[in-house]
XYZ file of C-alpha atoms in Angstrom:
698
model
C 113.357 -61.802 -27.260
C 112.862 -57.995 -27.830
C 109.308 -56.987 -28.531
C 110.050 -55.735 -32.085
C 111.696 -58.989 -32.918
C 108.496 -60.857 -32.389
C 106.988 -58.802 -35.117
C 109.802 -59.478 -37.607
C 107.725 -61.894 -39.711
C 105.203 -59.127 -40.370
C 108.019 -56.693 -41.312
C 109.601 -58.978 -43.921
C 106.313 -59.984 -45.429
C 105.064 -56.421 -45.598
C 108.284 -55.319 -47.199
C 107.978 -58.135 -49.741
C 104.354 -57.104 -50.632
C 105.189 -53.439 -50.918
C 108.021 -54.174 -53.126
C 105.732 -56.246 -55.410
C 103.207 -53.327 -55.455
C 105.790 -50.820 -56.332
C 107.090 -52.812 -59.179
C 103.551 -53.694 -60.438
C 102.540 -50.004 -60.445
C 105.682 -49.106 -62.470
C 105.167 -51.883 -65.017
C 101.539 -51.065 -65.415
C 102.281 -47.350 -65.818
C 104.375 -48.022 -68.979
C 102.137 -50.929 -70.236
C 100.948 -50.380 -73.884
C 97.348 -50.535 -72.842
C 97.902 -47.494 -70.404
C 97.121 -44.850 -72.954
C 97.960 -41.885 -70.826
C 100.705 -39.693 -69.626
C 100.922 -38.503 -66.086
C 101.688 -35.243 -64.364
C 104.257 -34.994 -61.516
C 101.447 -34.640 -58.979
C 99.575 -37.723 -60.437
C 102.746 -39.802 -60.055
C 103.204 -38.647 -56.433
C 99.503 -39.578 -55.921
C 99.839 -42.915 -57.512
C 102.853 -43.952 -55.488
C 102.198 -42.073 -52.286
C 98.459 -42.879 -51.728
C 99.026 -46.167 -53.286
C 101.646 -47.198 -50.844
C 99.490 -46.094 -47.875
C 96.581 -48.310 -49.173
C 98.986 -51.201 -49.638
C 100.188 -50.972 -46.070
C 96.704 -51.045 -44.637
C 95.481 -53.804 -46.974
C 98.443 -55.881 -45.851
C 97.535 -55.337 -42.210
C 93.976 -56.684 -42.905
C 95.404 -59.579 -44.981
C 97.853 -60.634 -42.281
C 94.930 -61.387 -39.940
C 95.308 -65.150 -40.534
C 98.883 -64.954 -39.866
C 98.312 -63.171 -36.516
C 95.856 -65.871 -35.465
C 98.217 -68.673 -36.517
C 101.161 -67.138 -34.430
C 99.250 -66.342 -31.247
C 97.828 -69.896 -31.062
C 101.286 -71.540 -31.222
C 101.963 -72.739 -27.724
C 103.239 -75.904 -25.732
C 100.825 -75.701 -22.763
C 97.737 -76.740 -24.670
C 99.247 -80.202 -25.199
C 99.637 -80.882 -21.516
C 97.346 -83.465 -19.845
C 94.368 -83.441 -19.717
C 93.818 -80.354 -21.941
C 95.602 -81.890 -25.022
C 93.392 -84.877 -24.982
C 90.117 -82.871 -24.483
C 91.042 -80.537 -27.342
C 91.923 -83.426 -29.594
C 88.622 -85.111 -28.729
C 86.731 -81.905 -29.576
C 88.573 -81.655 -32.841
C 87.740 -85.260 -33.818
C 84.050 -84.524 -32.965
C 84.175 -81.405 -35.078
C 85.667 -83.367 -38.055
C 83.037 -85.977 -37.706
C 80.277 -83.272 -37.522
C 81.393 -81.297 -40.633
C 81.898 -84.609 -42.583
C 78.651 -86.316 -41.785
C 76.175 -83.690 -40.971
C 74.509 -81.034 -43.061
C 76.220 -77.853 -41.762
C 75.842 -74.276 -42.642
C 78.634 -74.707 -45.186
C 76.442 -77.203 -47.174
C 73.716 -74.515 -47.280
C 76.032 -72.196 -49.106
C 77.095 -75.032 -51.385
C 79.927 -74.977 -53.948
C 83.330 -75.923 -52.684
C 82.913 -74.649 -49.148
C 81.906 -77.923 -47.542
C 85.048 -79.655 -48.961
C 87.204 -76.598 -47.847
C 85.683 -76.896 -44.310
C 86.356 -80.598 -44.037
C 89.870 -80.195 -45.381
C 90.681 -77.420 -42.950
C 89.367 -79.217 -39.885
C 90.958 -82.428 -41.093
C 94.434 -80.845 -41.389
C 94.022 -79.105 -37.966
C 93.061 -82.319 -36.325
C 95.903 -84.412 -37.907
C 98.597 -81.923 -36.927
C 97.262 -81.422 -33.432
C 97.333 -85.259 -33.016
C 100.970 -85.316 -34.276
C 102.103 -82.506 -31.912
C 100.248 -84.320 -29.016
C 101.440 -87.837 -29.439
C 104.845 -87.221 -30.936
C 106.396 -84.410 -28.699
C 109.916 -85.415 -29.692
C 109.071 -84.204 -33.269
C 107.026 -81.202 -32.228
C 109.731 -78.484 -32.869
C 110.682 -79.959 -36.290
C 106.998 -80.296 -37.348
C 106.255 -76.856 -36.111
C 109.188 -75.324 -38.141
C 107.815 -77.139 -41.286
C 104.382 -75.757 -40.669
C 105.767 -72.305 -39.921
C 107.673 -72.529 -43.282
C 104.634 -73.665 -44.994
C 102.514 -70.811 -43.676
C 105.147 -68.325 -44.906
C 105.444 -70.120 -48.216
C 101.711 -69.747 -48.823
C 101.726 -66.051 -47.985
C 104.716 -65.471 -50.232
C 103.031 -67.485 -53.007
C 99.682 -65.723 -52.690
C 101.248 -62.261 -52.644
C 103.431 -62.906 -55.633
C 100.614 -64.759 -57.440
C 98.299 -61.897 -56.853
C 100.845 -59.484 -58.375
C 101.099 -61.669 -61.451
C 97.357 -62.057 -61.632
C 96.867 -58.230 -61.436
C 99.320 -57.789 -64.310
C 97.520 -60.362 -66.567
C 94.132 -58.833 -65.704
C 95.448 -55.365 -66.639
C 96.915 -56.852 -69.841
C 93.377 -58.071 -70.765
C 91.162 -55.216 -69.510
C 93.325 -52.266 -68.651
C 92.056 -51.941 -65.108
C 92.676 -53.455 -61.712
C 90.350 -56.240 -60.525
C 86.603 -55.497 -61.140
C 83.322 -57.441 -61.356
C 84.801 -59.580 -64.228
C 87.511 -61.067 -61.865
C 84.786 -62.128 -59.448
C 82.916 -63.929 -62.302
C 86.177 -65.612 -63.276
C 86.318 -67.331 -59.921
C 83.054 -68.984 -60.759
C 84.130 -70.418 -64.111
C 87.436 -71.820 -63.149
C 87.471 -74.440 -65.955
C 87.172 -71.947 -68.763
C 89.392 -69.422 -67.095
C 92.188 -71.686 -66.011
C 91.991 -73.410 -69.342
C 92.253 -69.992 -71.057
C 95.404 -69.188 -69.039
C 96.895 -72.622 -69.803
C 96.400 -72.084 -73.485
C 97.273 -68.353 -73.667
C 100.478 -68.143 -71.639
C 103.537 -70.257 -71.092
C 102.263 -71.614 -67.777
C 104.932 -74.245 -67.032
C 107.813 -71.869 -67.215
C 106.000 -69.208 -65.370
C 104.926 -71.411 -62.549
C 108.311 -73.136 -62.382
C 110.005 -69.698 -62.118
C 107.354 -68.762 -59.558
C 107.900 -71.736 -57.197
C 111.663 -71.254 -57.395
C 111.351 -67.541 -56.501
C 108.804 -68.311 -53.782
C 110.968 -71.081 -52.299
C 114.051 -68.788 -52.170
C 112.155 -65.917 -50.582
C 110.522 -68.278 -48.174
C 113.871 -69.759 -47.130
C 115.253 -66.165 -46.637
C 112.260 -65.092 -44.479
C 112.224 -68.302 -42.369
C 115.974 -68.019 -41.663
C 115.468 -64.523 -40.108
C 112.193 -65.145 -38.305
C 112.338 -68.715 -37.063
C 113.647 -67.327 -33.622
C 109.901 -66.724 -32.875
C 109.610 -70.546 -32.528
C 112.747 -70.930 -30.370
C 111.177 -68.851 -27.437
C 107.557 -68.555 -27.861
C 105.953 -65.427 -26.382
C 104.373 -65.652 -23.020
C 100.606 -65.175 -22.688
C 101.226 -61.479 -21.543
C 103.400 -60.877 -24.571
C 100.693 -62.282 -26.863
C 98.108 -59.922 -25.261
C 100.513 -57.091 -26.034
C 101.106 -58.333 -29.606
C 97.402 -58.702 -30.130
C 96.573 -55.177 -28.823
C 99.095 -53.613 -31.264
C 97.750 -55.684 -34.135
C 94.084 -55.118 -33.416
C 94.682 -51.387 -33.124
C 96.276 -51.334 -36.559
C 93.537 -53.630 -37.801
C 90.865 -51.124 -36.714
C 92.843 -48.218 -38.143
C 93.118 -50.056 -41.442
C 89.325 -50.551 -41.556
C 88.828 -46.787 -41.481
C 91.817 -45.906 -43.619
C 91.284 -48.095 -46.565
C 87.852 -46.831 -47.742
C 88.947 -43.336 -46.878
C 92.019 -43.518 -49.200
C 89.789 -45.157 -51.847
C 87.681 -41.828 -51.879
C 90.954 -40.131 -52.928
C 90.779 -42.024 -56.267
C 89.104 -39.008 -57.779
C 91.215 -37.996 -60.725
C 89.596 -37.233 -64.085
C 92.209 -39.702 -65.498
C 90.949 -43.225 -64.963
C 94.401 -44.709 -65.265
C 95.529 -42.554 -62.450
C 92.672 -43.851 -60.238
C 93.320 -47.510 -61.267
C 97.122 -47.342 -60.627
C 96.606 -45.655 -57.332
C 94.159 -48.326 -56.094
C 94.889 -51.567 -54.296
C 93.940 -54.577 -56.422
C 92.885 -56.769 -53.433
C 90.604 -54.104 -52.156
C 89.206 -53.654 -55.605
C 88.488 -57.270 -55.735
C 86.686 -57.096 -52.378
C 84.523 -54.163 -53.651
C 83.647 -56.098 -56.808
C 82.757 -59.150 -54.749
C 80.557 -57.211 -52.485
C 78.728 -55.206 -55.163
C 78.078 -57.812 -57.749
C 74.435 -56.568 -57.833
C 73.943 -52.808 -57.633
C 70.602 -51.447 -56.501
C 70.018 -48.638 -58.882
C 67.766 -46.676 -56.455
C 70.386 -47.008 -53.737
C 73.445 -45.977 -55.637
C 72.362 -43.790 -58.568
C 70.797 -40.415 -59.107
C 67.047 -40.649 -59.542
C 64.046 -38.604 -60.561
C 60.513 -38.654 -59.075
C 58.959 -41.686 -60.689
C 56.158 -39.696 -62.466
C 58.753 -37.444 -64.039
C 60.872 -40.335 -65.128
C 58.034 -42.015 -66.900
C 56.767 -38.761 -68.435
C 60.295 -38.342 -69.953
C 60.227 -41.898 -71.187
C 56.790 -41.356 -72.958
C 58.515 -38.585 -74.981
C 61.388 -40.897 -75.867
C 59.283 -43.880 -76.596
C 56.054 -42.790 -78.150
C 52.886 -44.917 -77.633
C 53.979 -46.639 -74.448
C 51.384 -47.220 -71.718
C 51.646 -46.143 -68.033
C 54.670 -47.273 -66.080
C 55.575 -49.879 -68.588
C 57.160 -49.867 -72.044
C 54.413 -51.866 -73.544
C 53.012 -50.563 -76.900
C 51.697 -51.895 -80.228
C 54.017 -51.984 -83.195
C 52.160 -51.976 -86.502
C 53.247 -52.054 -90.087
C 51.566 -50.764 -93.243
C 52.664 -53.691 -95.430
C 52.167 -57.460 -95.280
C 54.390 -59.436 -92.905
C 57.288 -61.241 -94.498
C 57.844 -64.706 -92.898
C 61.458 -65.048 -93.818
C 63.955 -67.224 -91.955
C 66.400 -65.343 -89.775
C 69.971 -66.150 -88.717
C 71.550 -63.854 -86.253
C 75.391 -64.231 -86.052
C 76.960 -62.542 -83.087
C 80.672 -62.253 -83.554
C 82.920 -62.583 -80.449
C 84.990 -59.395 -79.723
C 84.764 -57.801 -83.219
C 85.724 -54.204 -82.761
C 84.689 -51.897 -85.630
C 88.279 -50.838 -86.207
C 89.151 -54.610 -87.170
C 87.299 -53.914 -90.377
C 88.937 -52.221 -93.477
C 86.029 -49.751 -93.797
C 86.763 -48.396 -90.346
C 90.535 -47.919 -91.219
C 92.158 -51.204 -90.581
C 94.997 -51.722 -93.078
C 95.660 -55.414 -92.246
C 92.891 -56.878 -94.351
C 91.801 -59.316 -91.563
C 88.035 -59.201 -92.433
C 87.885 -59.482 -96.219
C 84.713 -61.547 -96.184
C 82.780 -59.422 -93.795
C 83.747 -56.276 -95.648
C 82.598 -57.828 -98.911
C 79.250 -58.937 -97.284
C 78.711 -55.428 -95.799
C 78.968 -54.108 -99.284
C 75.776 -56.030 -100.186
C 73.835 -55.233 -97.026
C 71.822 -52.790 -95.021
C 74.846 -51.494 -92.990
C 74.581 -49.642 -89.653
C 77.770 -47.607 -89.721
C 77.362 -45.878 -86.299
C 76.324 -48.582 -83.799
C 77.560 -48.990 -80.229
C 77.697 -52.050 -78.157
C 76.008 -51.666 -74.761
C 78.791 -53.264 -72.719
C 82.196 -54.905 -72.739
C 81.282 -58.561 -72.190
C 79.570 -61.218 -74.202
C 76.613 -61.528 -71.802
C 75.853 -57.773 -72.267
C 75.782 -58.149 -76.059
C 73.561 -61.288 -75.690
C 71.288 -59.332 -73.362
C 71.022 -56.423 -75.760
C 70.136 -58.622 -78.794
C 67.815 -60.836 -76.911
C 66.001 -58.308 -74.541
C 66.542 -55.068 -76.273
C 66.863 -53.035 -73.185
C 69.631 -50.769 -71.823
C 72.273 -52.342 -69.712
C 71.320 -51.985 -65.934
C 73.840 -51.610 -63.053
C 75.609 -54.786 -61.738
C 75.363 -58.077 -63.410
C 73.763 -58.711 -66.817
C 70.275 -60.150 -66.758
C 71.704 -63.245 -68.474
C 73.618 -63.922 -65.276
C 70.846 -63.127 -62.765
C 68.656 -65.612 -60.920
C 65.547 -63.919 -62.302
C 66.418 -64.446 -66.031
C 63.633 -66.742 -67.291
C 60.315 -66.055 -69.112
C 61.391 -62.637 -70.238
C 59.999 -60.684 -73.169
C 62.556 -61.573 -75.830
C 63.205 -61.477 -79.509
C 62.501 -65.285 -79.325
C 59.187 -64.781 -77.801
C 58.054 -62.644 -80.826
C 59.439 -65.254 -83.307
C 57.643 -68.063 -81.490
C 54.355 -66.248 -81.596
C 54.911 -65.963 -85.303
C 55.296 -69.763 -85.559
C 59.112 -69.806 -85.864
C 61.437 -72.648 -84.517
C 64.026 -70.870 -82.307
C 67.583 -72.063 -81.656
C 70.689 -70.791 -79.800
C 73.959 -72.116 -81.220
C 77.305 -71.850 -79.216
C 80.482 -73.634 -79.812
C 81.391 -73.753 -76.164
C 79.600 -75.138 -73.128
C 76.449 -73.043 -72.686
C 76.843 -73.517 -68.896
C 79.369 -70.806 -69.119
C 78.142 -67.266 -68.178
C 74.776 -68.854 -67.409
C 73.806 -68.864 -71.135
C 72.170 -72.283 -70.687
C 69.882 -71.074 -67.935
C 69.077 -67.887 -69.756
C 68.404 -69.200 -73.270
C 66.808 -72.398 -72.065
C 64.606 -70.540 -69.674
C 63.385 -68.207 -72.550
C 62.292 -70.914 -74.923
C 65.425 -71.497 -77.108
C 66.602 -74.938 -78.178
C 70.237 -75.001 -77.312
C 72.910 -76.496 -79.555
C 76.361 -76.250 -77.787
C 79.480 -78.349 -77.540
C 77.704 -81.048 -75.540
C 75.593 -81.804 -78.635
C 78.676 -82.584 -80.883
C 79.897 -86.129 -81.521
C 83.630 -86.630 -81.456
C 83.667 -86.998 -85.189
C 82.158 -83.593 -85.641
C 85.013 -81.819 -83.836
C 88.131 -81.059 -85.927
C 89.575 -78.541 -83.519
C 88.743 -77.216 -80.121
C 90.247 -75.160 -77.324
C 89.103 -74.293 -73.906
C 86.296 -71.974 -75.241
C 84.751 -74.697 -77.440
C 84.810 -75.966 -80.880
C 86.272 -73.807 -83.734
C 83.967 -71.628 -85.659
C 84.255 -73.871 -88.779
C 82.890 -76.872 -86.789
C 80.084 -74.701 -85.474
C 79.350 -73.458 -88.944
C 78.831 -77.024 -90.101
C 76.697 -77.856 -87.113
C 74.612 -74.726 -87.834
C 73.953 -75.800 -91.447
C 73.005 -79.291 -90.163
C 70.644 -77.801 -87.624
C 69.048 -75.284 -89.901
C 68.542 -77.954 -92.639
C 66.630 -80.052 -90.094
C 64.491 -77.124 -89.059
C 63.824 -76.218 -92.763
C 62.421 -79.721 -93.386
C 59.598 -79.086 -90.864
C 58.198 -76.469 -93.100
C 58.154 -73.880 -90.420
C 60.260 -70.634 -90.590
C 63.259 -70.598 -88.231
C 65.314 -68.194 -86.174
C 68.812 -69.333 -85.199
C 71.128 -67.292 -83.121
C 74.756 -68.260 -83.524
C 77.427 -66.976 -81.016
C 80.959 -67.401 -82.290
C 83.940 -68.311 -80.050
C 87.230 -68.339 -82.004
C 88.068 -64.723 -81.738
C 88.937 -64.933 -78.017
C 92.169 -65.468 -76.267
C 94.160 -67.730 -76.659
C 93.261 -67.141 -80.417
C 94.045 -70.757 -81.419
C 92.367 -72.399 -84.411
C 93.241 -75.006 -87.079
C 96.360 -74.480 -89.035
C 96.538 -73.958 -92.730
C 93.299 -72.129 -92.986
C 94.608 -68.594 -93.188
C 97.998 -66.992 -93.576
C 98.487 -66.531 -89.831
C 99.330 -69.863 -88.132
C 96.700 -71.182 -85.667
C 99.394 -71.552 -82.940
C 100.647 -67.991 -83.322
C 97.955 -66.972 -80.736
C 97.551 -63.541 -82.238
C 94.424 -61.368 -82.074
C 94.674 -60.624 -85.872
C 94.762 -64.353 -86.469
C 91.524 -64.867 -84.215
C 89.702 -62.122 -86.255
C 90.847 -63.419 -89.671
C 90.066 -66.998 -88.929
C 86.516 -66.086 -87.722
C 86.113 -64.153 -90.916
C 87.320 -67.289 -92.855
C 84.904 -69.476 -90.950
C 82.011 -67.228 -91.774
C 82.989 -67.383 -95.469
C 82.744 -71.133 -95.286
C 79.371 -70.937 -93.546
C 77.963 -68.712 -96.253
C 79.501 -70.868 -98.994
C 77.602 -73.914 -97.543
C 74.350 -71.978 -96.939
C 74.320 -70.753 -100.600
C 73.795 -74.495 -101.590
C 70.728 -74.945 -99.325
C 67.162 -74.553 -100.474
C 66.380 -72.176 -97.625
C 69.205 -69.618 -98.357
C 67.370 -67.078 -100.508
C 64.414 -67.135 -98.162
C 66.595 -66.191 -95.200
C 67.730 -62.912 -93.764
C 71.277 -62.783 -92.052
C 71.941 -60.273 -89.197
C 75.670 -59.923 -88.431
C 76.726 -58.038 -85.404
C 79.513 -58.028 -82.839
C 78.838 -58.706 -79.166
C 81.369 -56.136 -77.880
C 84.883 -54.733 -78.711
C 88.116 -56.426 -78.125
C 89.081 -54.029 -75.428
C 87.304 -51.500 -73.133
C 90.328 -49.788 -71.567
C 90.606 -46.030 -72.010
C 91.529 -42.802 -70.386
C 87.996 -42.200 -69.209
C 85.217 -44.474 -67.862
C 83.523 -45.083 -71.214
C 85.864 -44.379 -74.277
C 83.666 -44.384 -77.409
C 86.030 -46.087 -79.647
C 86.001 -49.144 -77.373
C 82.199 -49.612 -77.921
C 81.811 -48.957 -81.732
C 80.875 -52.259 -83.450
C 80.066 -53.290 -86.994
C 76.508 -54.474 -87.807
C 74.506 -55.216 -90.981
C 71.476 -56.971 -92.241
C 72.127 -59.143 -95.458
C 69.208 -60.256 -97.631
C 70.443 -62.629 -100.300
C 67.272 -62.257 -102.384
C 67.874 -58.524 -102.661
C 71.496 -57.824 -102.088
C 71.805 -54.063 -102.001
C 74.342 -51.676 -100.337
C 72.531 -49.212 -98.155
C 74.227 -47.341 -95.420
C 72.313 -46.228 -92.348
C 74.660 -43.581 -90.730
C 72.548 -42.322 -87.723
C 73.692 -42.972 -84.158
C 72.071 -46.207 -82.808
C 72.413 -48.885 -80.181
C 72.897 -52.572 -80.183
C 69.485 -52.870 -78.668
C 67.879 -51.415 -81.815
C 69.023 -53.971 -84.405
C 66.336 -56.665 -83.665
C 63.409 -54.177 -83.548
C 64.758 -52.766 -86.876
C 64.855 -56.214 -88.265
C 61.243 -56.731 -87.293
C 60.475 -53.504 -89.168
C 62.188 -54.879 -92.235
C 60.056 -58.018 -91.921
C 56.906 -55.784 -91.473
C 55.976 -57.577 -88.157
C 52.919 -56.476 -86.215
C 53.558 -57.245 -82.458
C 53.091 -56.071 -78.968
C 56.390 -54.717 -77.746
C 58.066 -54.025 -74.489
C 61.453 -53.236 -76.004
C 63.505 -50.094 -75.276
C 65.087 -50.758 -78.611
C 63.368 -49.280 -81.617
C 63.148 -49.488 -85.337
C 65.784 -46.966 -86.448
C 64.190 -46.773 -89.928
C 61.108 -45.091 -88.510
C 60.850 -41.279 -88.957
C 60.171 -40.655 -85.339
C 63.407 -42.435 -84.180
C 65.582 -40.240 -82.013
C 69.263 -41.112 -82.425
C 70.991 -42.197 -79.085
C 73.160 -45.046 -77.886
C 73.614 -46.757 -74.546
C 77.159 -47.823 -73.378
C 78.149 -49.117 -69.943
C 80.390 -50.971 -67.713
C 79.026 -52.997 -64.698
C 78.685 -49.732 -62.746
C 79.072 -46.749 -65.151
C 75.931 -46.167 -67.245
C 76.200 -43.924 -70.337
C 73.937 -42.366 -72.839
C 75.304 -40.852 -76.093
C 72.902 -38.259 -77.560
C 73.356 -34.938 -79.377
C 77.228 -35.130 -79.371
C 77.216 -35.535 -75.508
C 78.169 -38.453 -73.436
C 76.243 -38.574 -70.072
C 77.548 -41.066 -67.382
C 75.777 -42.075 -64.266
C 77.951 -43.545 -61.556
C 77.384 -44.943 -58.076
C 77.146 -42.495 -55.146
C 74.745 -40.450 -57.334
C 77.627 -39.109 -59.511
C 76.959 -37.605 -62.963
C 79.534 -36.677 -65.567
C 79.105 -35.190 -69.092
C 81.451 -35.013 -71.963
C 81.282 -32.975 -75.100
C 82.181 -35.283 -78.090
C 84.494 -33.858 -80.758
C 85.182 -36.195 -83.620
C 88.877 -36.760 -84.460
C 89.008 -36.926 -88.234
C 91.195 -39.259 -90.081
C 91.871 -38.607 -93.778
C 92.153 -42.328 -94.433
C 88.645 -43.065 -92.999
C 85.338 -41.919 -94.425
C 83.496 -39.713 -91.881
C 80.593 -42.225 -91.482
C 83.148 -44.791 -90.175
C 85.131 -42.470 -87.927
C 84.967 -43.872 -84.382
C 87.479 -41.766 -82.322
C 86.323 -38.813 -80.266
C 87.847 -36.293 -77.889
C 85.694 -36.491 -74.759
C 85.871 -33.172 -73.118
C 84.316 -32.476 -69.688
C 81.281 -30.290 -70.029
C 81.672 -27.275 -67.749
C 77.905 -26.398 -67.994
C 76.028 -29.605 -67.585
C 73.085 -30.306 -70.058
C 70.213 -31.076 -67.564
C 67.883 -32.138 -70.320
C 70.259 -35.045 -71.224
C 71.007 -35.812 -67.659
C 67.323 -36.222 -66.964
C 66.737 -38.398 -70.084
C 69.767 -40.703 -69.093
C 68.287 -41.130 -65.584
C 64.793 -41.766 -67.058
C 66.090 -44.632 -69.263
C 68.138 -46.356 -66.617
C 65.757 -45.719 -63.630
C 62.686 -47.044 -65.379
C 64.525 -50.032 -66.959
C 65.822 -50.930 -63.458
C 62.346 -50.565 -61.888
C 60.637 -52.508 -64.673
C 63.068 -55.484 -64.198
C 62.817 -55.272 -60.436
C 59.084 -55.383 -60.552
C 59.014 -58.203 -63.057
C 57.253 -56.180 -65.706
C 59.527 -57.445 -68.374
C 58.072 -60.903 -68.445
C 56.553 -62.433 -71.646
C 52.671 -62.562 -71.595
């Protein structure tokens, strides 16, 4: 068999993978979420450098295929070697099954994967050894199965990349890694959001057809197996390409340097992006980001947060009025972008109740979410600090006994609850809230009779509203004030909810329906609350956790972080608009100001109603850390990169200026060093304080 013929399997599979990648890039380029046009040079870069990345990634990914092929032989089944190898495999199977191995130390599914792999290897070796008359047929089946798996995984990856882009507007990132951990919720979400049976039926038919085509043209490898010398030659070729790929892939990734984020994303290889996200789930600020001398950073922070002490954010907050021990209900609404509300320009009237409630509240018209995931919103509202690089504090191991909004309420004698319609295990909420003194009420606490409708994310918001009323009523009977934090779930893909509640059917699976149903459920909650004795002695805080989408042409598009927020006081319903720029981390310190609380604070968040407040907002992804201040957006990125954008408001005649959320973000040619230093000071000190465990409750 000619030498190149022995490599035919690699040729066919690589051609298949490169075809998928080409089609995927083309589809994503014209996808509605890709809000960008591309120059001719950008298109050449996307397809040219993208193709090179794909080739080298495939070479790395085909390592298992190379190992499988070079170990196919007949000589290893000859006596006595075959029996010795089979005995060793049986011993290894017994060892991984009965003994605590290194796989058990890592935990999770690894031990089962290890046992399954060794078990299959042992069974097939035994079949080849003891049934030589069937060896060729069994080998062809295994050969076909290996090709089937490769084709399936390559095609499935392309489909997954499409759906991930459809959700987030980027190739795989840190979120994709998280999704591997929470397979129940994620697979359930996919099952409920998309026509899975037709998709997978078509997928397996296509994969079967492609596998048949490739096997037919490459099975000659099995008819005359390469000699030992030929396998050495094949291995030298492969290992040389493998080494070249290790150098080329990160080198090509450095070429993803366009100012257009979509160009970079389309040029990149999704598998390599997933690998990078997996390896960088925790980012060391001091290793990856631009820093200042520590004394300079804290000197700047002293100017930004008056009255803090030393290298901490600790300070005394006092009021000139008597404390108001009112109950507090904090409602965090899933994925409620500001532009879903009528006041921000939405013409579909999908938030009629929230719009009406905002008209009777202290409304914050210019607030920005800190991040693009629920855990970031919960972190901001609970810890009131800027988003640090990598994973949210909620998801970290060191997430307990922190200085939180709950710790202040508990010192004031409040009962504290966290209410969530799903399983609080998801996103580590149970560990975080339970470890910080909250009593958790989630789906596990519901009886079957209390659930009228549920999807993979949990019970519908109406059911949670009833449970919240029940929980609060029980707390009110104790005579103590209460603080209850309710996180909604219904405005989340697959956007299913009970039928006949709003004018959009619950099985339509539309984003507008999810928003409108949540608005409806909140109307029902307040209708029930008004009938309770505690209602007029309660203050309600309503705020979104993050926007529905974070995709944009640049790293941090402002309109994808603008969220609604307001404080409603039933005993004094009054429309007041606070129009200054502010962050999600400020709303709870502002509430404490409204209640005239005296307390020892460690918060970065501030009472924005105080005269010394300096307007600014924090927005971030898991790696890009931004500060909005003085009409400039400053972004810190890994590898000590810094970008700044001048912000020019795009006026819309149909939207009052205080609600306008769209800006042109124009690269600053002359950097504003003052704002760069302030951005570094915020994020550097916050990272250090968390790292040194200085944000613990006392």
